[in-house]
Amino acid sequence: MERRNTRRAAIAVALAATAAAALLTGCQGDDAAAGGGAPAPTAPSPTAAPSRTAGETVPASSTSPAPGGSGDSAGSGASAGSGGSGGSGGSAGPAGRCGAEDLEATAAHQAAVRPQGTGTGAAVVGFTNTSGAPCVVEGFPTVAGAANGSPEMNVPLAVRHTGAAAPVALAPGGRAWVKLTFHQVQGEGDGTCASGEAPVQYPTMVLGLPGGAGRHQVALDDGVFAECDGVVAVTALSAAEPS
């Protein structure tokens, strides 16, 4: 009797163990089929590292700027530089051309170096910048004997250029000069011309400056202009007073 009970108990234990094993196997199969098992460890997202290395989440001040940023900075710097240069060029750049109203002609005087004779020989004329701003003159003037009346009656002289022209910057109060050398009158009194022509006298002469700097009527500080043949040699406007 006792052995029978022991055998039954052993069978019951074996049956219980078998049932438990079957139940566990079934649950695991169901979980695997439904994808509900414990997830396997996964590697970090492949986009995480590129995101950090691209500098998207790192302050720009703590790393080297991205290539695009570097180009933008250079571009904006160039713009600022151009603007600054433009502004500074406007206030301190080259002066503009002198206008007729900017200049005043001084009385002409006999040049120290001039042809021998009794006429004018050579005269020096100065042009002063009377404006409040710097300006530039350049080139050779035209020359005409002034008529006693309408400017249309002025007598143009044939001009020969002497030397080379260059810009002359005139500060307010600055002066540019030209020298006029005539065919000299020979002899005494009314004199004669070497060519045989009669000398001509002009109380004043009109000098036309290039570049819109106007026409200016000048007289000699002593006497009148006397010349032969209607020809004059003219130097270019210069900052140095000719002799």
Coordinates of N, CA and C in Angstrom, one line a residue:
M1 N 0.8 -1.2 0.0 CA 0.0 0.0 0.0 C 0.9 1.2 0.0
E2 N 1.8 1.3 0.9 CA 2.7 2.5 0.9 C 3.5 2.6 -0.3
R3 N 4.0 1.5 -0.9 CA 4.7 1.6 -2.2 C 3.9 2.1 -3.3
R4 N 2.6 1.7 -3.3 CA 1.7 2.2 -4.3 C 1.5 3.7 -4.3
N5 N 1.4 4.2 -3.0 CA 1.2 5.6 -2.9 C 2.4 6.4 -3.3
T6 N 3.6 5.8 -3.0 CA 4.8 6.5 -3.4 C 5.0 6.5 -4.9
R7 N 4.6 5.4 -5.6 CA 4.7 5.4 -7.0 C 3.7 6.4 -7.7
R8 N 2.5 6.5 -7.1 CA 1.6 7.5 -7.6 C 2.1 8.9 -7.5
A9 N 2.7 9.1 -6.3 CA 3.3 10.5 -6.1 C 4.4 10.8 -7.1
A10 N 5.2 9.8 -7.4 CA 6.3 10.0 -8.4 C 5.7 10.2 -9.8
I11 N 4.7 9.5 -10.1 CA 4.0 9.7 -11.4 C 3.4 11.1 -11.5
A12 N 2.8 11.5 -10.4 CA 2.2 12.9 -10.4 C 3.2 14.0 -10.6
V13 N 4.4 13.8 -9.9 CA 5.4 14.8 -10.1 C 5.9 14.8 -11.5
A14 N 6.1 13.6 -12.1 CA 6.6 13.6 -13.5 C 5.6 14.2 -14.4
L15 N 4.3 13.9 -14.2 CA 3.3 14.5 -15.1 C 3.3 16.0 -14.9
A16 N 3.4 16.5 -13.7 CA 3.4 18.0 -13.5 C 4.6 18.6 -14.1
A17 N 5.8 17.9 -14.0 CA 7.0 18.5 -14.7 C 6.8 18.5 -16.2
T18 N 6.3 17.5 -16.7 CA 6.1 17.4 -18.2 C 5.1 18.5 -18.6
A19 N 4.0 18.7 -17.9 CA 3.0 19.8 -18.2 C 3.7 21.1 -18.2
A20 N 4.5 21.4 -17.1 CA 5.1 22.7 -17.0 C 6.1 22.9 -18.1
A21 N 6.8 21.9 -18.5 CA 7.8 22.1 -19.6 C 7.0 22.4 -20.9
A22 N 5.9 21.6 -21.1 CA 5.1 21.9 -22.4 C 4.5 23.3 -22.4
L23 N 4.0 23.7 -21.2 CA 3.5 25.1 -21.1 C 4.5 26.1 -21.4
L24 N 5.7 26.0 -20.9 CA 6.8 27.0 -21.1 C 7.2 27.0 -22.5
T25 N 7.3 25.8 -23.2 CA 7.6 25.8 -24.6 C 6.6 26.4 -25.4
G26 N 5.3 26.3 -25.1 CA 4.3 26.9 -25.9 C 4.3 28.4 -25.7
C27 N 4.5 28.9 -24.5 CA 4.6 30.4 -24.3 C 5.7 31.0 -25.1
Q28 N 6.9 30.3 -25.1 CA 8.0 30.9 -25.8 C 7.7 30.9 -27.3
G29 N 7.1 29.9 -27.8 CA 6.8 29.8 -29.2 C 5.8 30.9 -29.6
D30 N 4.8 31.1 -28.7 CA 3.8 32.2 -29.0 C 4.5 33.6 -29.0
D31 N 5.4 33.8 -28.0 CA 6.1 35.1 -27.9 C 7.0 35.3 -29.2
A32 N 7.7 34.3 -29.6 CA 8.6 34.4 -30.8 C 7.8 34.7 -32.0
A33 N 6.6 34.0 -32.1 CA 5.8 34.2 -33.3 C 5.2 35.6 -33.3
A34 N 4.9 36.2 -32.1 CA 4.3 37.5 -32.1 C 5.3 38.6 -32.0
G35 N 6.6 38.3 -32.0 CA 7.7 39.3 -32.0 C 7.8 40.0 -30.6
G36 N 7.2 39.3 -29.6 CA 7.2 40.0 -28.3 C 8.3 39.6 -27.4
G37 N 9.3 38.8 -27.9 CA 10.4 38.4 -27.1 C 11.3 39.6 -26.7
A38 N 12.2 39.5 -25.8 CA 13.1 40.5 -25.4 C 13.9 41.0 -26.5
P39 N 13.9 42.4 -26.8 CA 14.6 42.9 -28.0 C 16.1 42.7 -27.8
A40 N 16.8 42.3 -28.9 CA 18.2 42.2 -28.9 C 18.9 43.6 -28.8
P41 N 20.0 43.7 -28.2 CA 20.7 45.1 -28.2 C 20.9 45.6 -29.6
T42 N 20.7 46.9 -29.8 CA 20.9 47.4 -31.2 C 22.0 48.5 -31.1
A43 N 22.7 48.6 -32.3 CA 23.8 49.6 -32.4 C 23.2 51.0 -32.4
P44 N 23.9 52.0 -32.1 CA 23.4 53.4 -32.2 C 23.0 53.7 -33.6
S45 N 22.1 54.6 -33.7 CA 21.6 55.0 -35.1 C 22.8 55.5 -35.9
P46 N 22.9 55.0 -37.2 CA 24.1 55.4 -38.0 C 24.1 56.9 -38.3
T47 N 23.0 57.6 -38.1 CA 23.0 59.0 -38.5 C 23.5 59.9 -37.3
A48 N 23.6 59.3 -36.1 CA 23.9 60.1 -35.0 C 25.3 60.7 -35.1
A49 N 26.3 59.8 -35.4 CA 27.7 60.3 -35.5 C 27.9 61.3 -36.6
P50 N 27.3 61.1 -37.9 CA 27.5 62.1 -38.9 C 26.9 63.4 -38.5
S51 N 25.7 63.4 -37.7 CA 25.1 64.6 -37.3 C 26.0 65.4 -36.4
R52 N 26.7 64.8 -35.5 CA 27.6 65.5 -34.7 C 28.9 66.0 -35.4
T53 N 29.4 65.2 -36.3 CA 30.6 65.6 -37.0 C 30.3 66.7 -38.0
A54 N 29.0 66.9 -38.5 CA 28.7 67.9 -39.4 C 28.6 69.3 -38.7
G55 N 28.7 69.3 -37.4 CA 28.6 70.6 -36.7 C 27.3 71.1 -36.5
E56 N 26.2 70.3 -36.6 CA 24.9 70.8 -36.5 C 24.5 71.1 -35.1
T57 N 25.0 70.3 -34.2 CA 24.7 70.5 -32.8 C 25.8 71.0 -31.9
V58 N 26.9 71.4 -32.6 CA 28.1 71.9 -31.9 C 28.2 73.4 -32.2
P59 N 28.3 74.3 -31.2 CA 28.4 75.7 -31.4 C 29.5 76.1 -32.4
A60 N 29.2 77.0 -33.3 CA 30.2 77.3 -34.4 C 31.5 77.9 -33.8
S61 N 31.4 78.6 -32.6 CA 32.5 79.2 -32.0 C 33.5 78.2 -31.5
S62 N 33.1 77.0 -31.2 CA 34.0 76.0 -30.6 C 34.6 75.1 -31.7
T63 N 34.3 75.2 -32.9 CA 34.9 74.4 -34.0 C 35.2 75.2 -35.2
S64 N 35.9 74.6 -36.1 CA 36.2 75.3 -37.4 C 34.9 75.4 -38.1
P65 N 34.7 76.6 -38.8 CA 33.4 76.8 -39.5 C 33.3 75.8 -40.7
A66 N 32.1 75.5 -41.0 CA 31.8 74.6 -42.2 C 32.3 75.4 -43.4
P67 N 32.6 74.7 -44.5 CA 33.1 75.3 -45.7 C 32.2 76.4 -46.2
G68 N 30.9 76.1 -46.2 CA 29.9 77.2 -46.6 C 30.0 78.4 -45.8
G69 N 30.1 78.2 -44.4 CA 30.2 79.3 -43.5 C 31.4 80.2 -43.8
S70 N 32.5 79.5 -44.0 CA 33.7 80.3 -44.3 C 33.6 81.2 -45.5
G71 N 32.9 80.6 -46.6 CA 32.7 81.4 -47.8 C 31.8 82.6 -47.5
D72 N 30.8 82.4 -46.7 CA 29.8 83.4 -46.4 C 30.5 84.6 -45.7
S73 N 31.4 84.2 -44.7 CA 32.0 85.2 -43.9 C 32.9 86.0 -44.8
A74 N 33.7 85.3 -45.7 CA 34.6 86.1 -46.6 C 33.8 87.0 -47.4
G75 N 32.6 86.5 -47.9 CA 31.8 87.3 -48.8 C 31.3 88.6 -48.1
S76 N 30.8 88.4 -46.8 CA 30.3 89.5 -46.1 C 31.4 90.5 -45.8
G77 N 32.6 90.0 -45.5 CA 33.7 90.9 -45.2 C 34.1 91.7 -46.5
A78 N 34.0 91.1 -47.6 CA 34.4 91.8 -48.9 C 33.4 92.9 -49.1
S79 N 32.1 92.6 -48.8 CA 31.1 93.6 -49.0 C 31.3 94.8 -48.1
A80 N 31.6 94.5 -46.8 CA 31.9 95.6 -45.9 C 33.1 96.4 -46.3
G81 N 34.1 95.7 -46.8 CA 35.3 96.4 -47.2 C 35.0 97.3 -48.4
S82 N 34.2 96.8 -49.4 CA 33.9 97.6 -50.5 C 33.2 98.8 -50.1
G83 N 32.2 98.6 -49.2 CA 31.4 99.8 -48.8 C 32.3 100.8 -48.1
G84 N 33.3 100.3 -47.3 CA 34.1 101.2 -46.6 C 35.0 102.0 -47.5
S85 N 35.6 101.2 -48.5 CA 36.5 101.9 -49.5 C 35.7 102.9 -50.3
G86 N 34.5 102.5 -50.6 CA 33.7 103.5 -51.4 C 33.4 104.8 -50.6
G87 N 33.1 104.6 -49.3 CA 32.8 105.8 -48.5 C 34.0 106.6 -48.4
S88 N 35.2 106.0 -48.1 CA 36.4 106.7 -47.9 C 36.9 107.4 -49.2
G89 N 36.7 106.6 -50.3 CA 37.0 107.2 -51.6 C 36.2 108.5 -51.9
G90 N 34.9 108.5 -51.5 CA 34.1 109.6 -51.8 C 34.6 110.9 -51.0
S91 N 35.1 110.7 -49.8 CA 35.5 111.8 -49.0 C 36.9 112.2 -49.1
A92 N 37.8 111.2 -49.5 CA 39.2 111.5 -49.6 C 39.8 111.1 -50.9
G93 N 39.0 110.8 -51.9 CA 39.5 110.3 -53.2 C 40.0 111.5 -54.0
P94 N 40.3 111.2 -55.3 CA 40.8 112.2 -56.2 C 39.9 113.4 -56.3
A95 N 40.4 114.6 -56.4 CA 39.6 115.8 -56.6 C 39.0 115.8 -58.0
G96 N 37.9 116.5 -58.1 CA 37.2 116.6 -59.4 C 37.9 117.7 -60.2
R97 N 37.4 117.9 -61.4 CA 38.0 118.9 -62.3 C 37.5 120.3 -61.8
C98 N 38.4 121.2 -62.0 CA 38.1 122.6 -61.7 C 37.1 123.2 -62.7
G99 N 36.1 123.9 -62.2 CA 35.2 124.5 -63.1 C 35.6 126.0 -63.3
A100 N 34.9 126.6 -64.3 CA 35.3 128.0 -64.5 C 35.1 128.9 -63.3
E101 N 34.0 128.6 -62.5 CA 33.8 129.4 -61.3 C 34.8 129.1 -60.2
D102 N 35.6 128.1 -60.3 CA 36.5 127.7 -59.2 C 37.9 128.5 -59.4
L103 N 38.1 129.0 -60.5 CA 39.4 129.6 -60.8 C 39.4 131.1 -61.1
E104 N 40.4 131.8 -60.7 CA 40.6 133.2 -61.0 C 42.0 133.5 -61.5
A105 N 42.0 134.1 -62.7 CA 43.3 134.4 -63.3 C 43.9 135.7 -62.7
T106 N 45.2 135.6 -62.5 CA 46.0 136.7 -62.0 C 46.5 137.5 -63.2
A107 N 46.9 138.7 -62.9 CA 47.5 139.6 -64.0 C 48.8 138.9 -64.5
A108 N 48.9 138.9 -65.8 CA 50.2 138.3 -66.4 C 51.3 139.3 -66.1
H109 N 52.5 138.7 -66.0 CA 53.7 139.5 -65.9 C 54.8 139.0 -66.8
Q110 N 55.7 139.9 -67.2 CA 56.8 139.5 -68.1 C 57.6 138.4 -67.5
A111 N 57.9 137.4 -68.3 CA 58.7 136.3 -67.9 C 60.2 136.7 -67.8
A112 N 60.9 136.2 -66.9 CA 62.4 136.5 -66.7 C 63.1 136.0 -67.9
V113 N 62.8 134.9 -68.4 CA 63.4 134.3 -69.6 C 62.5 134.5 -70.8
R114 N 62.9 135.4 -71.7 CA 62.1 135.7 -72.9 C 63.0 136.1 -74.1
P115 N 62.4 136.1 -75.3 CA 63.2 136.5 -76.4 C 63.6 138.0 -76.3
Q116 N 64.7 138.3 -77.0 CA 65.1 139.7 -77.0 C 64.3 140.5 -77.9
G117 N 63.9 141.8 -77.5 CA 63.1 142.6 -78.4 C 62.4 143.7 -77.6
T118 N 61.5 144.3 -78.2 CA 60.8 145.4 -77.5 C 59.3 145.0 -77.2
G119 N 58.9 143.9 -77.7 CA 57.5 143.5 -77.4 C 57.4 142.7 -76.1
T120 N 56.3 142.0 -76.0 CA 56.1 141.3 -74.7 C 57.1 140.2 -74.5
G121 N 57.4 139.5 -75.6 CA 58.4 138.4 -75.5 C 57.8 137.1 -74.9
A122 N 57.6 137.1 -73.6 CA 57.0 136.0 -72.9 C 56.3 136.5 -71.6
A123 N 55.1 135.9 -71.3 CA 54.4 136.3 -70.1 C 54.0 135.1 -69.3
V124 N 53.9 135.3 -68.0 CA 53.5 134.2 -67.1 C 52.1 134.5 -66.5
V125 N 51.2 133.6 -66.5 CA 49.8 133.8 -66.0 C 49.5 132.7 -65.0
G126 N 49.0 133.1 -63.8 CA 48.6 132.2 -62.8 C 47.1 132.0 -62.7
F127 N 46.6 130.9 -62.3 CA 45.2 130.6 -62.0 C 45.0 130.0 -60.6
T128 N 44.3 130.7 -59.8 CA 44.1 130.4 -58.4 C 42.8 129.7 -58.1
N129 N 42.8 128.6 -57.3 CA 41.6 127.9 -56.9 C 41.0 128.8 -55.8
T130 N 39.9 129.5 -56.1 CA 39.2 130.3 -55.1 C 38.0 129.6 -54.5
S131 N 37.8 128.3 -54.8 CA 36.7 127.6 -54.2 C 37.2 127.0 -52.8
G132 N 36.2 126.4 -52.1 CA 36.6 125.9 -50.8 C 36.9 124.4 -50.9
A133 N 37.1 123.9 -52.1 CA 37.4 122.4 -52.2 C 38.6 122.2 -53.2
P134 N 39.3 121.2 -53.1 CA 40.4 120.9 -54.0 C 39.8 120.5 -55.4
C135 N 40.6 120.8 -56.4 CA 40.1 120.5 -57.8 C 41.4 120.3 -58.7
V136 N 41.2 119.8 -59.9 CA 42.3 119.4 -60.7 C 42.2 120.2 -62.1
V137 N 43.3 120.6 -62.6 CA 43.4 121.2 -63.9 C 44.5 120.4 -64.7
E138 N 44.4 120.4 -66.0 CA 45.3 119.7 -66.8 C 45.2 120.1 -68.2
G139 N 46.4 120.3 -68.9 CA 46.4 120.5 -70.3 C 47.0 121.9 -70.7
F140 N 46.7 122.2 -72.0 CA 47.2 123.5 -72.6 C 46.1 124.4 -72.8
P141 N 46.2 125.7 -72.5 CA 45.2 126.6 -72.8 C 45.2 127.1 -74.3
T142 N 44.0 127.5 -74.7 CA 44.0 128.3 -76.0 C 44.2 129.7 -75.7
V143 N 44.7 130.5 -76.7 CA 45.0 131.9 -76.5 C 44.4 132.7 -77.6
A144 N 43.8 133.8 -77.3 CA 43.2 134.7 -78.3 C 43.4 136.2 -77.8
G145 N 43.6 137.0 -78.8 CA 43.7 138.4 -78.5 C 42.3 138.9 -78.3
A146 N 42.0 139.6 -77.2 CA 40.7 140.1 -76.9 C 40.3 141.3 -77.7
A147 N 39.2 141.3 -78.3 CA 38.7 142.5 -79.1 C 38.0 143.5 -78.1
N148 N 37.9 144.7 -78.5 CA 37.2 145.7 -77.7 C 35.8 145.6 -77.9
G149 N 35.1 144.6 -77.5 CA 33.7 144.4 -77.8 C 33.3 143.0 -77.5
S150 N 32.6 142.4 -78.5 CA 32.0 141.0 -78.3 C 33.1 140.0 -78.3
P151 N 33.0 139.0 -77.5 CA 34.0 137.9 -77.5 C 34.1 137.2 -78.9
E152 N 33.0 137.3 -79.7 CA 33.1 136.7 -81.0 C 34.1 137.4 -81.9
M153 N 34.5 138.6 -81.5 CA 35.5 139.3 -82.3 C 37.0 139.1 -81.8
N154 N 37.1 138.2 -80.8 CA 38.5 137.8 -80.4 C 39.3 137.2 -81.5
V155 N 40.6 137.4 -81.5 CA 41.5 136.9 -82.5 C 42.3 135.7 -82.0
P156 N 41.9 134.5 -82.4 CA 42.7 133.3 -81.9 C 44.1 133.3 -82.4
L157 N 45.1 133.0 -81.6 CA 46.4 132.8 -82.0 C 46.7 131.3 -82.2
A158 N 47.7 131.1 -83.1 CA 48.1 129.7 -83.4 C 49.0 129.3 -82.2
V159 N 48.6 128.2 -81.6 CA 49.3 127.7 -80.4 C 50.2 126.6 -80.6
R160 N 51.4 126.6 -80.2 CA 52.4 125.5 -80.2 C 52.6 125.1 -78.8
H161 N 52.4 123.8 -78.5 CA 52.5 123.2 -77.2 C 54.0 123.0 -76.8
T162 N 54.3 123.3 -75.6 CA 55.7 123.1 -75.1 C 55.7 122.2 -73.9
G163 N 56.4 121.0 -74.0 CA 56.4 120.1 -72.8 C 55.2 119.2 -72.8
A164 N 55.0 118.4 -71.8 CA 53.9 117.4 -71.6 C 53.0 117.8 -70.5
A165 N 51.7 117.5 -70.8 CA 50.7 117.9 -69.8 C 50.5 116.8 -68.7
A166 N 50.2 117.2 -67.5 CA 50.0 116.3 -66.4 C 49.0 116.9 -65.5
P167 N 48.2 116.1 -64.7 CA 47.2 116.7 -63.8 C 47.9 117.5 -62.7
V168 N 47.3 118.7 -62.4 CA 47.7 119.5 -61.3 C 46.6 119.6 -60.3
A169 N 46.8 119.1 -59.1 CA 45.8 119.2 -58.0 C 46.0 120.5 -57.3
L170 N 44.9 121.2 -57.2 CA 44.9 122.5 -56.5 C 44.1 122.5 -55.3
A171 N 44.8 122.7 -54.1 CA 44.0 122.9 -52.9 C 43.4 124.2 -52.9
P172 N 42.4 124.5 -52.0 CA 41.9 125.9 -52.0 C 43.0 126.9 -51.8
G173 N 43.1 127.9 -52.6 CA 44.2 128.9 -52.6 C 45.4 128.5 -53.4
G174 N 45.4 127.2 -53.9 CA 46.5 126.8 -54.7 C 46.5 127.4 -56.1
R175 N 47.7 127.4 -56.8 CA 47.8 128.1 -58.1 C 48.5 127.2 -59.1
A176 N 48.0 127.3 -60.3 CA 48.6 126.6 -61.5 C 49.1 127.7 -62.4
W177 N 50.1 127.4 -63.2 CA 50.8 128.4 -64.1 C 50.9 128.0 -65.5
V178 N 50.9 129.0 -66.4 CA 51.3 128.8 -67.8 C 52.2 129.9 -68.2
K179 N 53.0 129.6 -69.3 CA 53.9 130.6 -69.8 C 53.6 130.7 -71.3
L180 N 53.5 132.0 -71.8 CA 53.2 132.3 -73.2 C 54.4 132.9 -73.8
T181 N 54.9 132.4 -74.8 CA 56.1 132.9 -75.5 C 55.7 133.3 -76.9
F182 N 55.9 134.6 -77.2 CA 55.4 135.1 -78.5 C 56.6 135.3 -79.5
H183 N 56.3 135.5 -80.8 CA 57.2 135.9 -81.7 C 57.5 137.4 -81.4
Q184 N 58.7 137.7 -81.1 CA 59.0 139.0 -80.5 C 59.0 140.1 -81.5
V185 N 58.6 141.3 -81.1 CA 58.7 142.5 -81.9 C 60.1 143.0 -81.8
Q186 N 60.6 143.4 -83.0 CA 62.0 143.9 -83.1 C 62.0 145.4 -83.3
G187 N 63.1 146.0 -82.8 CA 63.2 147.5 -83.0 C 62.6 148.3 -81.9
E188 N 62.5 149.6 -82.2 CA 62.0 150.5 -81.2 C 60.6 151.0 -81.7
G189 N 59.9 151.8 -80.8 CA 58.7 152.3 -81.2 C 57.7 151.2 -81.5
D190 N 57.0 151.4 -82.6 CA 56.0 150.4 -83.0 C 56.7 149.1 -83.4
G191 N 58.0 149.1 -83.8 CA 58.8 148.0 -84.1 C 58.3 147.3 -85.4
T192 N 59.0 146.2 -85.7 CA 58.7 145.4 -86.9 C 58.8 143.9 -86.5
C193 N 58.3 143.1 -87.4 CA 58.4 141.6 -87.2 C 59.5 141.1 -88.2
A194 N 60.2 140.1 -87.7 CA 61.2 139.5 -88.5 C 60.6 138.9 -89.8
S195 N 59.4 138.6 -89.8 CA 58.7 138.0 -90.9 C 58.3 139.1 -91.9
G196 N 58.4 140.4 -91.5 CA 57.9 141.4 -92.4 C 56.5 141.9 -92.1
E197 N 55.8 141.1 -91.3 CA 54.4 141.5 -90.9 C 54.4 142.6 -89.9
A198 N 53.3 143.3 -89.8 CA 53.2 144.4 -88.8 C 52.9 143.8 -87.4
P199 N 53.5 144.3 -86.4 CA 53.2 143.8 -85.0 C 51.8 144.1 -84.7
V200 N 51.2 143.3 -83.7 CA 49.8 143.5 -83.2 C 49.9 143.7 -81.7
Q201 N 49.1 144.6 -81.2 CA 49.0 144.9 -79.8 C 47.6 144.5 -79.3
Y202 N 47.5 143.9 -78.1 CA 46.2 143.6 -77.5 C 46.3 144.1 -76.0
P203 N 45.3 144.8 -75.6 CA 45.3 145.3 -74.2 C 45.1 144.0 -73.2
T204 N 44.3 143.1 -73.7 CA 44.1 141.8 -72.9 C 44.1 140.6 -73.8
M205 N 44.3 139.5 -73.2 CA 44.2 138.2 -73.9 C 43.2 137.3 -73.2
V206 N 42.6 136.4 -73.9 CA 41.7 135.4 -73.3 C 42.3 134.0 -73.4
L207 N 42.5 133.4 -72.2 CA 43.0 132.1 -72.2 C 41.9 131.1 -71.8
G208 N 41.7 130.1 -72.7 CA 40.7 129.1 -72.5 C 41.3 127.8 -71.9
L209 N 40.9 127.4 -70.7 CA 41.5 126.3 -70.1 C 40.7 125.0 -70.4
P210 N 41.4 123.9 -70.6 CA 40.7 122.7 -71.0 C 39.9 122.1 -69.8
G211 N 39.0 121.1 -70.2 CA 38.3 120.4 -69.1 C 37.2 121.2 -68.5
G212 N 36.7 122.2 -69.2 CA 35.6 122.9 -68.7 C 36.0 123.9 -67.6
A213 N 37.3 124.3 -67.6 CA 37.8 125.2 -66.5 C 37.6 126.7 -66.9
G214 N 36.9 126.9 -68.1 CA 36.5 128.3 -68.4 C 37.5 129.1 -69.3
R215 N 37.0 130.3 -69.7 CA 37.9 131.2 -70.4 C 38.1 132.4 -69.5
H216 N 39.4 132.8 -69.5 CA 39.8 133.9 -68.5 C 40.5 135.0 -69.2
Q217 N 40.0 136.2 -69.0 CA 40.6 137.4 -69.7 C 41.7 138.0 -68.7
V218 N 42.9 138.2 -69.3 CA 44.0 138.7 -68.5 C 44.7 139.9 -69.1
A219 N 45.2 140.7 -68.3 CA 46.0 141.9 -68.8 C 47.4 141.8 -68.3
L220 N 48.4 142.4 -68.9 CA 49.7 142.5 -68.3 C 49.7 143.5 -67.2
D221 N 50.5 143.2 -66.2 CA 50.6 144.1 -65.0 C 51.3 145.4 -65.4
D222 N 52.0 145.4 -66.6 CA 52.6 146.6 -67.0 C 52.6 146.7 -68.5
G223 N 51.9 147.5 -69.2 CA 51.8 147.6 -70.6 C 50.8 146.7 -71.2
V224 N 51.0 146.5 -72.5 CA 50.0 145.6 -73.3 C 50.8 144.5 -74.0
F225 N 50.0 143.5 -74.5 CA 50.6 142.4 -75.2 C 51.0 142.9 -76.6
A226 N 52.2 142.7 -77.0 CA 52.6 143.0 -78.4 C 53.3 141.8 -78.9
E227 N 52.9 141.4 -80.1 CA 53.4 140.1 -80.6 C 53.4 140.2 -82.2
C228 N 54.1 139.2 -82.7 CA 54.2 139.1 -84.2 C 53.6 137.8 -84.7
D229 N 53.0 137.9 -85.9 CA 52.6 136.7 -86.6 C 51.5 135.9 -86.0
G230 N 50.9 136.3 -84.9 CA 49.8 135.6 -84.4 C 50.1 134.2 -83.9
V231 N 51.3 134.0 -83.4 CA 51.8 132.6 -83.0 C 52.3 132.7 -81.6
V232 N 51.9 131.7 -80.8 CA 52.4 131.7 -79.4 C 52.7 130.3 -79.0
A233 N 53.9 130.1 -78.2 CA 54.2 128.8 -77.7 C 53.7 128.8 -76.2
V234 N 53.0 127.7 -75.8 CA 52.3 127.7 -74.5 C 52.8 126.4 -73.8
T235 N 53.1 126.6 -72.5 CA 53.4 125.5 -71.7 C 52.1 124.9 -71.1
A236 N 52.2 123.6 -70.7 CA 51.0 123.0 -70.0 C 50.8 123.6 -68.6
L237 N 49.6 123.6 -68.1 CA 49.4 124.0 -66.7 C 50.3 123.3 -65.8
S238 N 51.0 124.0 -64.8 CA 52.0 123.4 -64.0 C 51.8 124.0 -62.6
A239 N 52.2 123.2 -61.6 CA 52.2 123.7 -60.2 C 53.4 124.5 -59.9
A240 N 54.4 124.4 -60.8 CA 55.7 125.3 -60.6 C 55.6 126.5 -61.5
E241 N 55.9 127.6 -60.9 CA 55.8 128.9 -61.7 C 57.0 128.9 -62.7
P242 N 56.7 129.1 -64.0 CA 57.8 129.2 -64.9 C 58.6 130.5 -64.8
S243 N 59.8 130.4 -65.2 CA 60.7 131.6 -65.1 C 60.6 132.4 -66.5

